[in-house]
């Protein structure tokens, strides 16, 4: 039996196991059956198969492009190595993004553009550069190790690809000139197709591998691979912040006792290193791997702050959300694209903020006016406050967490395309303009394979003092679908009587009503009564605890692998 095990072992690898799973679920071109004895009571039956390119491409929306791409990764033009499939599709997407950026930079020369569209076109260039950066990270990650490594890095790959899709959407949304918008849409057509294909293939392969995780664990002693040495997480790789270590667990608590020593201090009165927050941010070394701490003393700072992509691992804290605040008034009506209206923008990965306020004081009449825009991956906000009217908090991309915060606004005031959990927060609905309705959320999830959405967990939804007296006259809703596959979940939260019985509002007719995923789970309060909720195909009242667990901090944003090291308290699962 030992000799038989050895013979079989030589012919099977962890890469083949991935192909096995694909074949079992989606069909095979050919198969043989072998049985492996393992040193336990269990036996694992493995079908050694090869997956056809054509069958694998069935999960994609753009099948011809998929077959063309994957054929280059196939040695016989018929069968496909799962890892090479993922690498090939991401590389193809990278090329398409690069071409789109070249076209974007050449646009506008033949068309007279107003200032807003000039800015929006500039935003497109920046967004596409962000997308190229995400894809570079994805390529570097997917090329390492074998197919088992792809599975371990699945969440990160899907995170990067989802972000790339969002950049394409945001670019087009910002353009109002019909000719320019049409040209940009056409220019991005191929990059959108390839990005969606890459995400679909990555998701399907990793999903199937994940279903066999138990089998892989049982055979790990038979397989000699890099995965045993590398471990599950990527937190020690160069791309991720070094502050995610056990030594930093008490970071936030240390700020309360004054024991933490900031790298720089910001003070309006000149008693610190800098008088403005942006000056302090500019002093952060680029791509710094260690944590950089900025303490902002009490005061209202009238400036627009950007923590750029190269400013990593910044921890910023103030003296309280009402004492230390950043205030601005850029807005859409006065000619600034929504993307640029943010008073504070956090882009560099690993950003943590505590005890600060973010305001946009443009007012309801100025429509879109963002207080805080967050693009930073694995970012967290604790004891912070965001105040504006329309589009207050722009949870733009990547994995984000908000705890013990106050968020106020009117129309779509929590919106974006990220994977975000907002937990233990006070959500205040304000009085809008006449003839307006309030919508707490607007999810921008635009593709079915994106691991994104807005989760409101253990929060309170209440009216402010101006809305409260007229809350029965002014209609307020939990959200509306900004994009085709909008996903929003309210769970274990207390919802006030300001929310309409139907709960949710259409965006435009029947747009997205069949493809969205809106759900509620064990909420309380008068506004949480689901008996008269909308009857859309995409709306759900979750009754299965296992389904609700998919949207918790641990599952939805993999928070147990990064939030726990920041010192921020959090509920990893459900309260009850």
Coordinates of C-alpha atoms in Angstrom, one line a residue:
X1 CA 0.0 0.0 0.0
X2 CA 2.9 2.4 0.8
X3 CA 4.3 1.9 -2.7
X4 CA 0.9 2.4 -4.3
X5 CA 0.5 5.7 -2.3
X6 CA 3.9 6.9 -3.6
X7 CA 3.0 6.1 -7.2
X8 CA -0.3 7.9 -7.0
X9 CA 1.3 10.9 -5.2
X10 CA 3.8 11.4 -8.0
X11 CA 0.9 11.8 -10.5
X12 CA -1.2 14.2 -8.5
X13 CA -0.4 17.8 -7.4
X14 CA -2.4 20.5 -5.6
X15 CA -2.8 22.2 -9.0
X16 CA -4.5 19.1 -10.3
X17 CA -6.8 19.1 -7.4
X18 CA -8.1 22.5 -8.5
X19 CA -8.7 21.0 -11.9
X20 CA -10.5 18.1 -10.3
X21 CA -13.0 20.4 -8.6
X22 CA -13.6 22.3 -11.8
X23 CA -14.3 19.1 -13.6
X24 CA -16.7 17.7 -10.9
X25 CA -18.8 20.8 -10.8
X26 CA -18.8 22.1 -14.4
X27 CA -18.2 19.0 -16.5
X28 CA -15.1 17.4 -17.9
X29 CA -13.5 16.4 -21.2
X30 CA -12.0 13.2 -19.8
X31 CA -11.6 11.6 -16.4
X32 CA -10.0 8.7 -14.6
X33 CA -10.5 7.6 -11.0
X34 CA -7.9 7.0 -8.4
X35 CA -8.2 6.5 -4.7
X36 CA -5.7 7.8 -2.2
X37 CA -5.2 6.2 1.2
X38 CA -4.4 8.8 4.0
X39 CA -3.2 8.0 7.5
X40 CA -6.6 8.3 9.1
X41 CA -10.0 6.8 9.0
X42 CA -11.0 9.0 6.0
X43 CA -10.6 8.2 2.4
X44 CA -10.6 10.9 -0.3
X45 CA -11.8 10.1 -3.8
X46 CA -10.1 12.2 -6.4
X47 CA -11.1 12.5 -10.1
X48 CA -8.0 13.4 -12.1
X49 CA -9.4 15.6 -14.9
X50 CA -8.6 18.4 -17.2
X51 CA -11.0 21.3 -17.6
X52 CA -11.8 22.5 -21.1
X53 CA -11.3 26.2 -22.0
X54 CA -14.7 26.3 -23.5
X55 CA -16.4 25.0 -20.4
X56 CA -14.5 27.4 -18.1
X57 CA -15.5 30.4 -20.2
X58 CA -19.2 29.5 -19.7
X59 CA -19.1 31.4 -16.4
X60 CA -18.1 34.7 -18.2
X61 CA -20.2 37.3 -19.9
X62 CA -17.9 37.7 -22.8
X63 CA -17.2 34.2 -23.9
X64 CA -15.4 34.8 -27.2
X65 CA -12.9 37.1 -25.6
X66 CA -12.5 34.6 -22.8
X67 CA -11.7 31.7 -25.2
X68 CA -9.2 33.8 -27.0
X69 CA -7.5 34.8 -23.8
X70 CA -7.4 31.4 -22.2
X71 CA -6.2 29.7 -25.4
X72 CA -2.9 31.4 -24.9
X73 CA -2.6 29.8 -21.4
X74 CA -3.3 26.3 -22.8
X75 CA -0.6 24.0 -24.0
X76 CA -3.0 22.0 -26.3
X77 CA -5.6 24.8 -27.0
X78 CA -8.2 22.7 -25.2
X79 CA -7.4 22.2 -21.6
X80 CA -6.5 24.9 -19.1
X81 CA -4.4 25.2 -16.0
X82 CA -6.5 27.1 -13.4
X83 CA -3.6 29.3 -12.2
X84 CA -2.5 30.1 -15.7
X85 CA -6.1 31.0 -16.6
X86 CA -6.3 33.6 -13.8
X87 CA -2.9 35.0 -14.7
X88 CA -3.7 35.2 -18.4
X89 CA -7.0 37.0 -17.8
X90 CA -5.6 39.6 -15.5
X91 CA -2.7 40.3 -17.8
X92 CA -5.1 40.8 -20.7
X93 CA -7.1 43.2 -18.5
X94 CA -3.9 45.1 -17.6
X95 CA -3.2 45.6 -21.4
X96 CA -6.7 46.8 -22.0
X97 CA -6.5 49.3 -19.1
X98 CA -3.2 50.6 -20.4
X99 CA -4.6 51.1 -23.9
X100 CA -7.7 52.8 -22.4
X101 CA -5.5 55.2 -20.4
X102 CA -3.6 56.2 -23.6
X103 CA -6.9 57.0 -25.3
X104 CA -8.2 58.9 -22.3
X105 CA -5.1 61.1 -22.3
X106 CA -5.7 62.0 -25.9
X107 CA -9.4 62.8 -25.5
X108 CA -10.8 66.3 -25.2
X109 CA -8.4 67.8 -27.7
X110 CA -10.9 67.9 -30.5
X111 CA -13.8 68.9 -28.2
X112 CA -14.4 72.1 -26.3
X113 CA -14.9 71.2 -22.7
X114 CA -16.2 73.1 -19.8
X115 CA -14.2 73.1 -16.5
X116 CA -16.3 70.3 -15.0
X117 CA -15.6 67.9 -17.9
X118 CA -12.0 68.9 -18.0
X119 CA -11.7 67.9 -14.3
X120 CA -13.8 64.8 -14.9
X121 CA -11.5 63.7 -17.8
X122 CA -8.5 64.3 -15.5
X123 CA -10.2 62.1 -12.9
X124 CA -10.5 59.4 -15.6
X125 CA -6.8 59.4 -16.1
X126 CA -6.2 59.2 -12.4
X127 CA -8.8 56.4 -11.9
X128 CA -7.4 54.3 -14.8
X129 CA -3.9 54.7 -13.3
X130 CA -5.3 53.4 -10.0
X131 CA -6.8 50.5 -11.9
X132 CA -3.5 49.7 -13.5
X133 CA -1.9 49.7 -10.1
X134 CA -4.6 47.2 -8.8
X135 CA -3.9 44.9 -11.7
X136 CA -0.2 45.0 -11.2
X137 CA -0.7 43.9 -7.6
X138 CA -3.1 41.1 -8.8
X139 CA -0.6 39.9 -11.4
X140 CA 2.3 39.8 -9.0
X141 CA 0.2 38.0 -6.4
X142 CA -1.3 35.4 -8.8
X143 CA 2.0 34.5 -10.4
X144 CA 3.5 33.3 -7.1
X145 CA 3.2 29.7 -6.1
X146 CA 0.8 27.2 -7.4
X147 CA -3.0 27.0 -7.7
X148 CA -3.3 26.5 -4.0
X149 CA -1.7 29.9 -3.6
X150 CA -4.4 31.4 -5.8
X151 CA -7.0 30.1 -3.5
X152 CA -5.3 31.6 -0.4
X153 CA -5.1 35.0 -2.2
X154 CA -8.6 34.8 -3.6
X155 CA -10.1 37.6 -1.5
X156 CA -7.3 39.9 -2.4
X157 CA -7.5 39.2 -6.1
X158 CA -11.3 39.7 -6.1
X159 CA -10.8 42.9 -4.1
X160 CA -8.3 44.3 -6.6
X161 CA -10.4 43.3 -9.6
X162 CA -13.6 44.7 -8.1
X163 CA -11.8 48.0 -7.5
X164 CA -10.7 48.1 -11.1
X165 CA -14.3 47.7 -12.2
X166 CA -15.4 50.6 -10.0
X167 CA -12.8 52.9 -11.4
X168 CA -14.2 52.4 -14.9
X169 CA -17.7 53.1 -13.7
X170 CA -16.7 56.2 -11.7
X171 CA -14.8 57.6 -14.7
X172 CA -17.8 57.3 -17.0
X173 CA -20.3 58.7 -14.4
X174 CA -18.3 61.8 -14.0
X175 CA -18.5 62.9 -17.7
X176 CA -21.5 65.0 -18.6
X177 CA -20.4 66.0 -22.2
X178 CA -22.3 63.6 -24.5
X179 CA -19.6 63.3 -27.1
X180 CA -16.9 62.8 -24.5
X181 CA -18.9 60.3 -22.5
X182 CA -19.7 58.3 -25.6
X183 CA -16.0 58.2 -26.6
X184 CA -14.9 57.2 -23.1
X185 CA -17.5 54.5 -22.9
X186 CA -16.3 53.1 -26.2
X187 CA -12.6 53.4 -25.1
X188 CA -13.3 51.4 -21.9
X189 CA -15.4 48.7 -23.6
X190 CA -12.6 46.1 -23.9
X191 CA -11.1 46.9 -20.5
X192 CA -14.6 46.4 -18.9
X193 CA -15.1 43.1 -20.7
X194 CA -11.8 41.7 -19.7
X195 CA -12.0 42.9 -16.1
X196 CA -15.4 41.2 -15.7
X197 CA -14.1 38.0 -17.3
X198 CA -11.1 38.0 -15.0
X199 CA -13.3 38.5 -11.9
X200 CA -15.7 35.8 -13.0
X201 CA -13.0 33.2 -13.6
X202 CA -11.2 34.0 -10.4
X203 CA -14.4 33.9 -8.4
X204 CA -15.5 30.6 -9.9
X205 CA -12.2 28.8 -9.5
X206 CA -11.6 29.9 -5.9
X207 CA -15.2 29.2 -5.0
X208 CA -14.9 25.6 -6.2
X209 CA -11.5 25.2 -4.5
X210 CA -13.0 26.5 -1.3
X211 CA -15.7 23.9 -1.3
X212 CA -12.9 21.3 -1.2
X213 CA -11.0 23.0 1.6
X214 CA -11.6 20.1 3.9
X215 CA -10.2 17.6 1.3
X216 CA -7.2 19.8 0.8
X217 CA -6.5 19.9 4.5
X218 CA -6.8 16.1 4.8
X219 CA -4.3 15.6 2.0
X220 CA -1.8 18.3 3.0
X221 CA 0.6 15.8 4.5
X222 CA 0.7 14.1 1.1
X223 CA 1.4 17.2 -0.9
X224 CA 4.7 19.1 -0.6
X225 CA 3.9 22.6 -1.6
X226 CA 4.7 26.2 -0.8
X227 CA 1.3 26.7 0.9
X228 CA 2.6 24.9 4.1
X229 CA 5.3 27.5 4.4
X230 CA 3.6 30.5 3.2
X231 CA 0.5 30.5 5.5
X232 CA -2.9 31.8 4.9
X233 CA -2.5 35.5 5.0
X234 CA -0.6 38.1 3.0
X235 CA -0.2 40.5 5.9
X236 CA 3.6 40.2 5.9
X237 CA 4.0 40.9 2.2
X238 CA 5.4 44.3 1.2
X239 CA 2.1 45.6 -0.1
X240 CA 0.4 45.4 3.3
X241 CA 1.0 47.7 6.3
X242 CA 3.5 46.6 8.9
X243 CA 1.3 48.2 11.6
X244 CA -0.8 45.0 11.5
X245 CA 1.2 43.3 14.3
X246 CA 0.4 42.2 17.8
X247 CA 2.6 44.9 19.2
X248 CA 0.2 47.6 17.9
X249 CA -3.0 46.2 19.3
X250 CA -3.2 48.9 22.0
X251 CA -2.6 51.7 19.6
X252 CA -6.0 53.4 19.8
X253 CA -6.2 52.9 23.6
X254 CA -2.8 54.5 23.9
X255 CA -4.1 57.7 22.3
X256 CA -6.6 58.0 25.1
X257 CA -4.0 57.8 27.8
X258 CA -1.5 60.1 25.9
X259 CA 1.1 57.3 25.8
X260 CA 1.3 57.2 22.0
X261 CA 4.0 59.4 20.5
X262 CA 3.0 60.9 17.2
X263 CA 5.5 61.5 14.4
X264 CA 4.1 64.9 13.7
X265 CA 1.5 67.2 15.4
X266 CA -0.9 69.6 13.6
X267 CA -2.1 72.7 15.5
X268 CA -3.8 75.8 14.2
X269 CA -2.1 77.9 16.8
X270 CA 1.4 77.0 15.7
X271 CA 2.2 74.8 18.7
X272 CA 2.7 71.8 16.5
X273 CA 4.9 70.8 13.6
X274 CA 2.4 72.0 11.1
X275 CA -0.6 74.3 10.9
X276 CA -2.5 72.4 8.3
X277 CA -3.4 68.7 8.0
X278 CA -2.3 68.5 4.4
X279 CA 1.2 69.7 5.3
X280 CA 1.5 66.9 7.8
X281 CA 0.3 64.4 5.3
X282 CA 2.8 65.7 2.7
X283 CA 5.6 65.0 5.3
X284 CA 4.7 61.2 5.4
X285 CA 7.5 59.3 3.6
X286 CA 6.2 57.6 0.4
X287 CA 5.5 53.9 0.6
X288 CA 6.6 53.8 4.2
X289 CA 6.1 50.3 5.7
X290 CA 6.0 51.4 9.3
X291 CA 3.1 53.2 10.9
X292 CA 3.1 57.0 10.7
X293 CA 1.2 58.8 13.4
X294 CA -0.4 62.2 12.9
X295 CA -2.0 64.0 15.9
X296 CA -4.4 66.8 15.0
X297 CA -5.1 69.1 17.9
X298 CA -8.5 70.6 18.5
X299 CA -9.8 73.1 16.0
X300 CA -11.7 73.3 12.7
X301 CA -9.4 73.0 9.8
X302 CA -10.8 74.6 6.6
X303 CA -9.0 72.7 3.9
X304 CA -9.4 69.8 1.5
X305 CA -7.1 66.9 2.4
X306 CA -5.9 64.1 0.3
X307 CA -3.9 61.1 1.6
X308 CA -2.5 60.0 -1.7
X309 CA -1.9 56.4 -2.9
X310 CA 1.8 56.5 -1.9
X311 CA 1.1 57.6 1.7
X312 CA 0.6 54.2 3.3
X313 CA -0.2 53.1 6.9
X314 CA -1.1 56.5 8.2
X315 CA -2.8 56.7 11.6
X316 CA -4.5 60.0 12.3
X317 CA -6.3 61.0 15.5
X318 CA -7.8 64.1 17.0
X319 CA -9.2 65.3 20.3
X320 CA -12.8 64.3 19.5
X321 CA -15.2 64.3 16.5
X322 CA -16.6 67.6 17.5
X323 CA -13.4 69.2 18.7
X324 CA -11.1 68.2 15.8
X325 CA -12.9 68.6 12.4
X326 CA -12.0 69.1 8.8
X327 CA -14.4 71.3 6.9
X328 CA -15.0 72.1 3.2
X329 CA -17.7 73.2 0.8
X330 CA -16.9 71.9 -2.6
X331 CA -20.0 70.7 -4.5
X332 CA -21.4 69.6 -7.8
X333 CA -23.6 72.6 -8.4
X334 CA -20.7 75.0 -8.4
X335 CA -18.9 72.9 -11.0
X336 CA -16.9 70.2 -9.2
X337 CA -17.3 66.5 -10.1
X338 CA -18.6 64.5 -7.2
X339 CA -15.3 62.6 -7.0
X340 CA -13.5 65.8 -6.2
X341 CA -16.0 67.4 -3.8
X342 CA -14.7 65.4 -0.8
X343 CA -13.4 67.5 2.1
X344 CA -11.1 64.6 3.1
X345 CA -10.0 61.8 0.8
X346 CA -8.1 58.7 2.1
X347 CA -6.5 56.8 -0.7
X348 CA -3.3 55.2 0.6
X349 CA -3.9 51.7 2.0
X350 CA -4.0 51.0 5.8
X351 CA -5.4 54.3 6.9
X352 CA -6.8 54.4 10.4
X353 CA -8.6 57.4 11.9
X354 CA -9.9 58.1 15.4
X355 CA -11.8 60.9 17.1
X356 CA -12.1 63.3 14.1
X357 CA -14.9 65.0 12.3
X358 CA -15.4 65.5 8.5
X359 CA -17.8 68.1 7.2
X360 CA -19.1 69.4 3.9
X361 CA -21.0 72.6 4.6
X362 CA -22.2 73.3 1.0
X363 CA -25.8 72.6 2.0
X364 CA -28.7 70.7 0.5
X365 CA -29.1 73.1 -2.4
X366 CA -25.7 72.3 -3.8
X367 CA -26.6 68.6 -4.3
X368 CA -23.6 66.2 -4.3
X369 CA -21.1 67.4 -1.7
X370 CA -18.9 64.7 -0.1
X371 CA -17.5 65.0 3.4
X372 CA -15.3 61.9 3.4
X373 CA -14.2 59.8 0.5
X374 CA -12.4 56.5 1.2
X375 CA -10.5 54.4 -1.3
X376 CA -8.0 53.0 1.2
X377 CA -7.9 49.2 1.5
X378 CA -8.2 47.8 5.0
X379 CA -9.1 51.2 6.4
X380 CA -10.9 51.9 9.7
X381 CA -12.6 54.8 11.4
X382 CA -13.4 54.9 15.1
X383 CA -15.3 57.5 17.1
X384 CA -15.5 59.7 14.0
X385 CA -18.2 61.9 12.6
X386 CA -19.3 62.6 9.0
X387 CA -21.8 65.4 8.3
X388 CA -23.2 66.7 5.0
X389 CA -26.4 66.4 3.1
X390 CA -26.3 64.5 -0.3
X391 CA -23.4 62.0 -0.6
X392 CA -21.9 62.5 2.8
X393 CA -19.8 59.3 3.0
X394 CA -18.3 58.0 -0.2
X395 CA -17.2 54.5 0.5
X396 CA -15.5 54.3 -2.8
X397 CA -13.5 51.0 -3.1
X398 CA -11.8 48.3 -1.1
X399 CA -12.4 46.9 2.4
X400 CA -13.5 49.4 5.0
X401 CA -14.8 49.4 8.6
X402 CA -16.6 52.1 10.6
X403 CA -17.2 51.7 14.4
X404 CA -18.9 54.0 16.9
X405 CA -19.2 56.8 14.3
X406 CA -22.0 59.4 13.5
X407 CA -23.0 59.7 9.9
X408 CA -25.6 62.3 8.9
X409 CA -27.1 63.3 5.6
X410 CA -30.2 63.3 3.3
X411 CA -29.9 61.8 -0.3
X412 CA -27.8 58.7 -0.8
X413 CA -25.6 59.8 2.0
X414 CA -23.8 56.5 2.4
X415 CA -22.8 55.4 -1.1
X416 CA -20.1 53.7 -3.0
X417 CA -18.6 50.6 -4.5
X418 CA -16.6 49.2 -1.6
X419 CA -17.0 46.2 0.7
X420 CA -17.9 48.1 3.9
X421 CA -19.2 47.2 7.3
X422 CA -20.7 50.1 9.4
X423 CA -21.0 48.9 12.9
X424 CA -22.4 50.4 16.2
X425 CA -22.9 53.7 14.5
X426 CA -25.5 56.4 14.8
X427 CA -27.0 57.1 11.4
X428 CA -28.9 60.5 11.4
X429 CA -31.3 61.3 8.6
X430 CA -31.6 65.1 8.1
X431 CA -34.3 67.2 6.6
X432 CA -33.9 67.5 2.8
X433 CA -35.0 70.2 0.4
X434 CA -38.7 70.5 -0.5
X435 CA -39.9 67.7 -2.7
X436 CA -36.9 65.6 -1.9
X437 CA -36.8 62.1 -0.4
X438 CA -34.2 60.7 1.9
X439 CA -32.2 57.6 1.0
X440 CA -29.7 56.3 3.6
X441 CA -27.7 54.2 1.1
X442 CA -26.9 53.8 -2.6
X443 CA -24.8 50.8 -3.5
X444 CA -22.7 51.0 -6.7
X445 CA -22.1 47.3 -7.1
X446 CA -22.2 46.9 -10.9
X447 CA -21.3 43.3 -11.5
X448 CA -22.6 40.1 -10.0
X449 CA -19.1 38.7 -9.1
X450 CA -18.0 41.8 -7.2
X451 CA -17.4 41.0 -3.5
X452 CA -18.7 44.5 -2.5
X453 CA -21.7 46.0 -0.8
X454 CA -22.8 48.1 2.1
X455 CA -23.5 46.4 5.5
X456 CA -25.2 48.3 8.3
X457 CA -24.8 46.2 11.5
X458 CA -26.0 47.0 15.0
X459 CA -26.6 50.6 14.2
X460 CA -29.4 53.1 14.9
X461 CA -31.3 55.0 12.2
X462 CA -32.9 58.1 13.6
X463 CA -34.1 61.6 12.3
X464 CA -32.4 64.8 13.3
X465 CA -34.2 67.4 15.3
X466 CA -35.4 69.3 12.1
X467 CA -36.7 66.2 10.4
X468 CA -38.3 64.6 13.5
X469 CA -41.4 66.9 13.5
X470 CA -42.1 66.3 9.8
X471 CA -40.9 62.7 9.5
X472 CA -44.4 61.5 8.5
X473 CA -44.6 64.0 5.6
X474 CA -41.0 63.6 4.2
X475 CA -40.4 60.1 3.0
X476 CA -37.2 58.3 4.1
X477 CA -35.9 55.0 2.8
X478 CA -33.1 52.5 3.7
X479 CA -31.7 52.8 0.2
X480 CA -32.0 52.7 -3.6
X481 CA -29.9 50.9 -6.3
X482 CA -27.3 53.1 -7.9
X483 CA -26.0 50.2 -10.0
X484 CA -27.3 47.0 -11.5
X485 CA -26.2 44.6 -8.8
X486 CA -26.6 46.9 -5.8
X487 CA -26.1 45.0 -2.5
X488 CA -27.1 46.4 0.9
X489 CA -27.8 44.6 4.1
X490 CA -29.3 46.0 7.4
X491 CA -29.0 43.6 10.3
X492 CA -29.4 43.7 14.0
X493 CA -30.0 47.4 13.8
X494 CA -32.7 49.7 15.4
X495 CA -34.7 51.5 12.7
X496 CA -36.8 54.4 13.6
X497 CA -40.4 55.2 12.5
X498 CA -39.1 57.7 9.9
X499 CA -38.5 54.8 7.4
X500 CA -41.4 54.1 5.1
X501 CA -43.2 50.8 5.4
X502 CA -41.9 49.7 2.0
X503 CA -38.4 50.3 3.2
X504 CA -36.6 50.7 -0.1
X505 CA -37.0 53.0 -3.2
X506 CA -36.6 52.4 -6.9
X507 CA -33.8 54.3 -8.7
X508 CA -35.5 54.5 -12.1
X509 CA -38.5 52.3 -12.8
X510 CA -37.7 48.6 -12.7
X511 CA -33.9 49.2 -13.0
X512 CA -31.9 46.6 -11.0
X513 CA -35.0 45.3 -9.1
X514 CA -34.3 41.7 -10.3
X515 CA -30.5 41.8 -10.0
X516 CA -30.0 43.7 -6.7
X517 CA -29.6 42.1 -3.3
X518 CA -31.3 44.0 -0.6
X519 CA -31.7 42.2 2.7
X520 CA -32.8 42.7 6.4
X521 CA -32.0 40.5 9.3
X522 CA -33.4 40.8 12.9
X523 CA -33.7 44.5 13.0
X524 CA -35.8 46.2 15.7
X525 CA -37.9 49.4 16.0
X526 CA -41.0 50.6 14.3
X527 CA -39.2 51.1 11.0
X528 CA -38.0 47.5 11.0
X529 CA -41.4 46.0 10.3
X530 CA -41.0 44.0 7.1
X531 CA -44.7 43.1 6.6
X532 CA -45.2 45.8 4.0
X533 CA -41.8 45.8 2.4
X534 CA -41.2 46.0 -1.4
X535 CA -41.9 42.8 -3.3
X536 CA -38.9 43.0 -5.6
X537 CA -37.3 39.8 -6.7
X538 CA -34.0 41.0 -5.3
X539 CA -35.3 41.9 -1.8
X540 CA -34.9 39.4 1.0
X541 CA -35.8 39.0 4.6
X542 CA -33.0 36.8 5.9
X543 CA -34.2 34.0 8.2
X544 CA -31.2 31.7 7.9
X545 CA -28.4 32.6 10.4
X546 CA -25.8 31.1 8.0
X547 CA -26.9 33.6 5.3
X548 CA -26.6 36.5 7.7
X549 CA -23.1 35.4 8.7
X550 CA -21.9 36.0 5.2
X551 CA -22.2 39.8 5.8
X552 CA -20.4 40.0 9.1
X553 CA -17.0 41.6 9.7
X554 CA -15.3 38.2 9.7
X555 CA -16.7 37.0 6.4
X556 CA -17.5 40.1 4.4
X557 CA -14.3 42.1 4.8
X558 CA -12.1 39.4 6.4
X559 CA -11.9 41.7 9.4
X560 CA -10.5 39.2 11.8
X561 CA -7.2 39.2 9.9
X562 CA -6.6 43.0 10.1
X563 CA -9.1 44.9 12.3
X564 CA -8.2 43.0 15.4
X565 CA -4.6 44.3 15.3
X566 CA -5.7 47.9 15.1
X567 CA -7.1 48.1 18.6
X568 CA -10.6 49.0 17.4
X569 CA -13.3 46.9 19.1
X570 CA -15.6 45.0 16.7
X571 CA -18.2 42.3 16.5
X572 CA -16.8 39.6 14.3
X573 CA -20.1 37.8 13.8
X574 CA -23.6 38.4 14.9
X575 CA -24.8 39.7 18.2
X576 CA -27.4 37.0 18.8

